[in-house]
Amino acid sequence: MDVDGSAVDIGQLKNGDIDESLYSRQLYVLGHEAMKRMGSSHVLVAGMRGLGVEIAKNIALAGVKSLTLFDPEPAAISDLSSQFFLHPDDIGKPRAAVTAPRVAELNAYTPVSVHSSESLTANLEELRQYQVIVLTGTSLKDQLAISDFTHANGIYLVIADIYGLFGSIFTDFGKQFTIADPTGENPVSGIVADIDSEGLVSALDETRHGLEDGDYITFSEVQGMTALNDAEPRKVTVKGPYTFSIGDVSGLGEYERGGLYTQVKMPKVVDFQPLSQQLQKPEILMSDFAKFDRPLQLHVGFQALHGFKDRHEHFPRPHNDEDASQVFELAQGLAGQGEDKVELDEKLIRELSYQAQGDLTPMAAFFGGLAAQEVLKSVSGKFHPIVQWLYFDSLESLPSSVKRSEELCKPQGSRYDGQIAVFGTEFQEKIANVNQFLVGAGAIGCEMLKNWALIGLGTGPKGRISVADMDQIEKSNLNRQFLFRPKDVGKLKADCAAVAVQAMNPELEGKITTLRDRVGPETEHIFNEDFWEGLDGVTNALDNVDARQYVDRRCVFFRKPLLDSGTLGTKGNSQVVLPHLTESYSSSQDPPEQSFPQCTLRSFPNKIEHTIAWAKEKFHQYFVGPPETVNLYISQSNYIEQTLKQSGNEIPTLESIRDFLVTEKPSNFDDCIVWARHQFEKEYNNAIQQLLYNFPKNSTTASGAPFWSGPKRAPDPLKFDASNPTHLGFVKSTANLHAFNYSIAGGNKVPDAHYVGVMENMIIPEFSPNPTVKIQADDNEPDPNAQNGKSSFDDNDELEKLVSSLPPPKSLAGFKLVPVEFEKDDDTNHHIDFITAASNLRAQNYAIAEADRHKTKFIAGKIIPAIATTTALVTGLVVLELYKIIDGKDDIEQYKNGFVNLALPFFGFSEPIASPKGKYLGKEGEVTIDKLWDRFEVEDLTLREFIDDFSSKGLDVMMLSSGVSLLYASFYAPNKLKDRMGLKLSQLVETISKKPIPDHQKNVIFEMTVEDQTEEDVEVPYVMLKLRK
């Protein structure tokens, strides 16, 4: 049975091409080569319950040559606990057959079919057609038979299973499996300062080299030891953060100067063992170092579950003590069989038995993301696989606020039976009556809503889900935001996501509110006090720090638990924020974004990141800034007198207005071509000639060292060549964007020959360097072109001449330029084309290795690399924490912040950091306060009553403010305080700020400085005035 996703031409992958508009974010994780290898792979996924469909979904989104599903078993009502592509009317039909068409919809480039057999082991020869086989829900007997066959025939095997809050994964990629890139990190590179006779390399200007022992590097541009250049990679021994050794350099000559080093990714070879051997002596990757003794026990326990099923033809009944005793007995027998006897915790094994029929969607999400990533590793050779087992559990998610028993956990004939088997019916009711707010409906948001729909969140009479997202769906979203389809492009994410999950669980109909507004200070009249007070919790699914910090601050203010998570390629994290228990998201901050010195960008670039940053600045200088300035000149009265006087940059601004309105104003597209050709000459020839005039190639510094050395690369001017695609590409993109500024049409239809013809008729004036031009040689020196506070108004003659050359604004009524708004994902708008060409031409000037359009787009667009596997896994971790919040756990040790890197692979879990505490000495003794979550809440008292109230607590108010208004200070003169003391706090705020308190606002925040009984300043929480409205 074959299923086609749509009529899209899947020949793209067959021909080795990749649809970059669809796979853009994933390409930045995996790279073109890995994607092409995936695009020639055939994958089989067996078992189409929750875990199997999660793996299939992630593989389909990633893109493989073909995906085949196997599961002839009839769908059951309990499958709906985690199988998001099954509907109630599918019950009784073969799982794979009903699932395949829905998986096929995810990606038109991945054909999906059904393996038409009643058993995978009946004819093992049929498995030869696959490069990778994934087994879920498969008996241990079949696992062993298939494993022996795949290992002998070079077929990669992944086995994954989940039982309630327990799960495992096993991989076997055969003998001599080669990992082309174990980490996926970008190769480290740097500039050489020195290489001594012992082979000790020093990095330039005490820059950390970023290398590790065992890394390999190559050299280029080294003078003196020229034999190092482009030689075989050399192994590194790290000597310190700024130095490393490359071993014996005898016979290579004496180092003179210069040189670049670049890390080389060396392949790693791993030998895998078949399942039969690994069962006896498992090699286990730790998932949680706090549970060091657990994996071996689970290794035995999982085998005991299979033994129980072989004996009874079903897994142990939920919370059944008799069955649990049998499982423990089987486990005890197995525990003594291996090379090392395993000490068993009876309570743990009994819990495993209780949950064996459990099927939880967050566990399916965790292991589904993990298993799919292992599949991609096997066929691409990118990233280090799991060797060979990983066990994971989240027993901390078990509820303690409700009862669990065999009666409460038995099947109810409900779609939630897989969850009820673990938690019981009482906890299911709790989940249903939660009011949760999801901020963002992108990649994480889609996965979150899927999880929520399947666990039944918000489906009860008191339950509700609110989703806020103002963005529309773009094609590049479809590769990982799996609730969306091609027909949804252009529609609002929140609306489409809500419709999709209501189809997954019809009990959510009428229970989801979609909000199309950004959550921020400007929408506090929408997301007001009533909105926040009605919530039980908040979940962030945002991709920018500012928005996450804002939501975090609101959660702290309204004392709501927050679940935050994020991904960056194969890296992901989850964080729990709990009122009165933990620190908040904003309590810790990432390091600031890297920025480059202006001097480096203007004159001395030495790597492609510098030229791309320069090209982005040129984009703004050409197509954004001047049109905006012209529009202000036309629309604002007294623009020259008012605005320019304040800027201190009058003459360049007026020259720009003159150029765009008079001297260089185009009347047709050919004029735009001429302008673009002049910009080429100005930037890549004239400016470089001027730089070399100021600093000739043989110039030296004051100390006698060569000026052009170290990070300073001597440039060469470029001579325009219309046959060079980068040269012509610059002119084409520049001309089109200039034409866009003036609303001149026709650029996209102009043939290359026309551009060349226009340029051939141009006269390019010869350039002569200007001896009066000064260029800053170093960022530590003062900029010789800085105005030092002197206004250009001092040069009145030149200014008046410029002003008189401008057409009066009134004469331009109705005329308006169109500034370009940078958009990285539209491949037809010339934005990335311009930046790529502009950057690479500058790279040619300085002999820097160029970057293709794909890499340029990544850097210039600040694109966050993303892949569906990480997103699914991290969302699973978040929902496992949500169970704990719904349960009302108040022990911080029960919660986990998670950190994962699927590339390495690495898993780290830590207890959340407690919120900071403080103390002050009150009249009754020492008082402990929570610096983050505590606050003083007061009614609308008079200022006198307020001060007296705090005095009775042992705190003397020294200063009181609200926003920027200082309301009270102990040093104010009595006559200044006289009128204020009798005013109510709300009146005081309105009087001093001269602004009314908005109607929607139900509280006012005050900050105060106080002294306690020690007469020392102490840090105390803010004060919230509650307004009765």
Short mmCIF file of N, CA and C in Angstrom, two decimals, residues 242-312:
data_model
loop_
_atom_site.label_atom_id
_atom_site.label_comp_id
_atom_site.label_asym_id
_atom_site.label_seq_id
_atom_site.Cartn_x
_atom_site.Cartn_y
_atom_site.Cartn_z
N TYR A 242 45.20 29.64 25.82
CA TYR A 242 45.66 30.44 24.68
C TYR A 242 46.77 29.74 23.90
N THR A 243 47.18 28.56 24.33
CA THR A 243 48.29 27.85 23.67
C THR A 243 47.97 26.37 23.52
N PHE A 244 48.56 25.78 22.46
CA PHE A 244 48.43 24.33 22.26
C PHE A 244 49.66 23.86 21.48
N SER A 245 49.94 22.56 21.61
CA SER A 245 51.11 21.98 20.94
C SER A 245 50.66 21.16 19.75
N ILE A 246 51.48 21.23 18.66
CA ILE A 246 51.20 20.40 17.48
C ILE A 246 52.31 19.37 17.27
N GLY A 247 53.14 19.17 18.31
CA GLY A 247 54.17 18.14 18.24
C GLY A 247 55.43 18.62 17.52
N ASP A 248 56.13 17.68 16.96
CA ASP A 248 57.45 17.92 16.36
C ASP A 248 57.34 18.81 15.11
N VAL A 249 58.08 19.95 15.12
CA VAL A 249 58.10 20.84 13.95
C VAL A 249 59.53 20.98 13.41
N SER A 250 60.41 20.08 13.84
CA SER A 250 61.80 20.17 13.38
C SER A 250 61.84 19.95 11.86
N GLY A 251 62.70 20.70 11.21
CA GLY A 251 62.84 20.59 9.76
C GLY A 251 61.84 21.40 8.98
N LEU A 252 60.96 22.11 9.68
CA LEU A 252 59.95 22.91 8.98
C LEU A 252 60.36 24.38 8.83
N GLY A 253 61.57 24.72 9.31
CA GLY A 253 62.01 26.10 9.23
C GLY A 253 61.61 26.88 10.46
N GLU A 254 61.84 28.18 10.40
CA GLU A 254 61.55 29.05 11.54
C GLU A 254 60.33 29.91 11.25
N TYR A 255 59.41 29.94 12.22
CA TYR A 255 58.18 30.73 12.05
C TYR A 255 58.52 32.21 11.95
N GLU A 256 57.90 32.88 10.98
CA GLU A 256 58.11 34.32 10.83
C GLU A 256 56.88 35.09 11.32
N ARG A 257 55.76 34.92 10.62
CA ARG A 257 54.54 35.61 11.06
C ARG A 257 53.33 35.05 10.32
N GLY A 258 52.16 35.50 10.80
CA GLY A 258 50.91 35.17 10.13
C GLY A 258 50.47 33.74 10.36
N GLY A 259 49.37 33.40 9.72
CA GLY A 259 48.86 32.04 9.77
C GLY A 259 47.48 31.92 10.39
N LEU A 260 46.72 30.99 9.87
CA LEU A 260 45.40 30.66 10.39
C LEU A 260 45.37 29.17 10.71
N TYR A 261 44.68 28.80 11.79
CA TYR A 261 44.48 27.38 12.07
C TYR A 261 42.98 27.09 12.00
N THR A 262 42.64 25.90 11.52
CA THR A 262 41.24 25.50 11.39
C THR A 262 41.09 24.05 11.84
N GLN A 263 40.13 23.83 12.72
CA GLN A 263 39.87 22.48 13.20
C GLN A 263 39.33 21.60 12.07
N VAL A 264 39.75 20.35 12.05
CA VAL A 264 39.27 19.38 11.07
C VAL A 264 38.50 18.29 11.81
N LYS A 265 37.27 18.05 11.39
CA LYS A 265 36.46 16.99 12.01
C LYS A 265 36.97 15.63 11.53
N MET A 266 37.46 14.82 12.45
CA MET A 266 37.98 13.50 12.11
C MET A 266 36.92 12.44 12.39
N PRO A 267 36.74 11.50 11.46
CA PRO A 267 35.71 10.47 11.68
C PRO A 267 36.05 9.57 12.86
N LYS A 268 35.00 9.04 13.49
CA LYS A 268 35.16 8.12 14.61
C LYS A 268 34.46 6.81 14.26
N VAL A 269 35.09 5.68 14.56
CA VAL A 269 34.53 4.37 14.23
C VAL A 269 34.11 3.66 15.51
N VAL A 270 32.87 3.13 15.53
CA VAL A 270 32.33 2.45 16.71
C VAL A 270 31.85 1.06 16.30
N ASP A 271 32.15 0.07 17.13
CA ASP A 271 31.66 -1.30 16.93
C ASP A 271 30.44 -1.54 17.81
N PHE A 272 29.33 -1.90 17.19
CA PHE A 272 28.11 -2.23 17.93
C PHE A 272 27.96 -3.75 18.04
N GLN A 273 27.34 -4.19 19.12
CA GLN A 273 27.05 -5.60 19.32
C GLN A 273 25.56 -5.86 19.10
N PRO A 274 25.20 -7.08 18.70
CA PRO A 274 23.78 -7.39 18.53
C PRO A 274 23.06 -7.46 19.88
N LEU A 275 21.74 -7.42 19.83
CA LEU A 275 20.92 -7.41 21.04
C LEU A 275 21.21 -8.61 21.93
N SER A 276 21.41 -9.78 21.35
CA SER A 276 21.61 -10.98 22.16
C SER A 276 22.82 -10.83 23.09
N GLN A 277 23.90 -10.22 22.61
CA GLN A 277 25.07 -9.99 23.46
C GLN A 277 24.82 -8.86 24.46
N GLN A 278 24.16 -7.81 24.00
CA GLN A 278 23.94 -6.64 24.84
C GLN A 278 22.95 -6.90 25.97
N LEU A 279 22.08 -7.87 25.80
CA LEU A 279 21.19 -8.24 26.91
C LEU A 279 21.99 -8.79 28.08
N GLN A 280 23.05 -9.54 27.77
CA GLN A 280 23.86 -10.16 28.82
C GLN A 280 24.80 -9.17 29.47
N LYS A 281 25.43 -8.31 28.67
CA LYS A 281 26.40 -7.35 29.21
C LYS A 281 26.13 -5.98 28.56
N PRO A 282 25.15 -5.25 29.09
CA PRO A 282 24.72 -4.02 28.43
C PRO A 282 25.73 -2.87 28.59
N GLU A 283 25.88 -2.08 27.52
CA GLU A 283 26.62 -0.83 27.59
C GLU A 283 25.58 0.28 27.65
N ILE A 284 25.52 0.98 28.78
CA ILE A 284 24.40 1.89 29.05
C ILE A 284 24.87 3.34 29.13
N LEU A 285 24.15 4.21 28.44
CA LEU A 285 24.37 5.65 28.55
C LEU A 285 23.47 6.19 29.67
N MET A 286 24.06 6.91 30.61
CA MET A 286 23.27 7.45 31.73
C MET A 286 22.38 8.59 31.26
N SER A 287 21.13 8.56 31.69
CA SER A 287 20.22 9.68 31.38
C SER A 287 20.05 10.60 32.57
N ASP A 288 20.29 10.09 33.78
CA ASP A 288 20.11 10.91 34.98
C ASP A 288 21.08 10.40 36.04
N PHE A 289 22.11 11.19 36.31
CA PHE A 289 23.17 10.74 37.23
C PHE A 289 22.69 10.66 38.69
N ALA A 290 21.51 11.21 38.96
CA ALA A 290 20.95 11.08 40.31
C ALA A 290 20.32 9.70 40.52
N LYS A 291 20.22 8.93 39.43
CA LYS A 291 19.60 7.59 39.52
C LYS A 291 20.61 6.57 39.01
N PHE A 292 21.78 6.60 39.56
CA PHE A 292 22.89 5.82 39.04
C PHE A 292 22.63 4.31 39.07
N ASP A 293 21.88 3.84 40.08
CA ASP A 293 21.67 2.40 40.22
C ASP A 293 20.44 1.90 39.48
N ARG A 294 19.73 2.79 38.82
CA ARG A 294 18.43 2.40 38.25
C ARG A 294 18.51 1.71 36.88
N PRO A 295 19.38 2.14 35.95
CA PRO A 295 19.35 1.54 34.60
C PRO A 295 19.49 0.02 34.60
N LEU A 296 20.42 -0.53 35.38
CA LEU A 296 20.60 -1.99 35.37
C LEU A 296 19.36 -2.70 35.92
N GLN A 297 18.73 -2.08 36.94
CA GLN A 297 17.49 -2.68 37.46
C GLN A 297 16.39 -2.68 36.40
N LEU A 298 16.29 -1.57 35.65
CA LEU A 298 15.27 -1.49 34.61
C LEU A 298 15.60 -2.44 33.45
N HIS A 299 16.90 -2.63 33.20
CA HIS A 299 17.32 -3.57 32.16
C HIS A 299 16.77 -4.97 32.47
N VAL A 300 16.85 -5.33 33.72
CA VAL A 300 16.30 -6.61 34.16
C VAL A 300 14.77 -6.56 34.19
N GLY A 301 14.22 -5.48 34.72
CA GLY A 301 12.77 -5.34 34.85
C GLY A 301 12.04 -5.39 33.52
N PHE A 302 12.60 -4.75 32.49
CA PHE A 302 11.96 -4.77 31.17
C PHE A 302 11.92 -6.19 30.60
N GLN A 303 13.01 -6.94 30.82
CA GLN A 303 13.02 -8.34 30.36
C GLN A 303 11.98 -9.15 31.13
N ALA A 304 11.80 -8.83 32.42
CA ALA A 304 10.80 -9.53 33.23
C ALA A 304 9.39 -9.25 32.70
N LEU A 305 9.14 -8.03 32.25
CA LEU A 305 7.83 -7.71 31.67
C LEU A 305 7.58 -8.56 30.43
N HIS A 306 8.61 -8.69 29.57
CA HIS A 306 8.46 -9.54 28.38
C HIS A 306 8.20 -10.98 28.77
N GLY A 307 8.90 -11.45 29.83
CA GLY A 307 8.69 -12.81 30.31
C GLY A 307 7.26 -13.01 30.80
N PHE A 308 6.73 -12.01 31.50
CA PHE A 308 5.34 -12.07 31.98
C PHE A 308 4.38 -12.15 30.80
N LYS A 309 4.65 -11.31 29.80
CA LYS A 309 3.73 -11.29 28.64
C LYS A 309 3.79 -12.61 27.88
N ASP A 310 4.98 -13.20 27.76
CA ASP A 310 5.10 -14.50 27.08
C ASP A 310 4.26 -15.56 27.82
N ARG A 311 4.20 -15.45 29.13
CA ARG A 311 3.49 -16.45 29.95
C ARG A 311 1.98 -16.22 29.92
N HIS A 312 1.55 -14.93 29.92
CA HIS A 312 0.11 -14.62 30.08
C HIS A 312 -0.54 -14.01 28.84
#
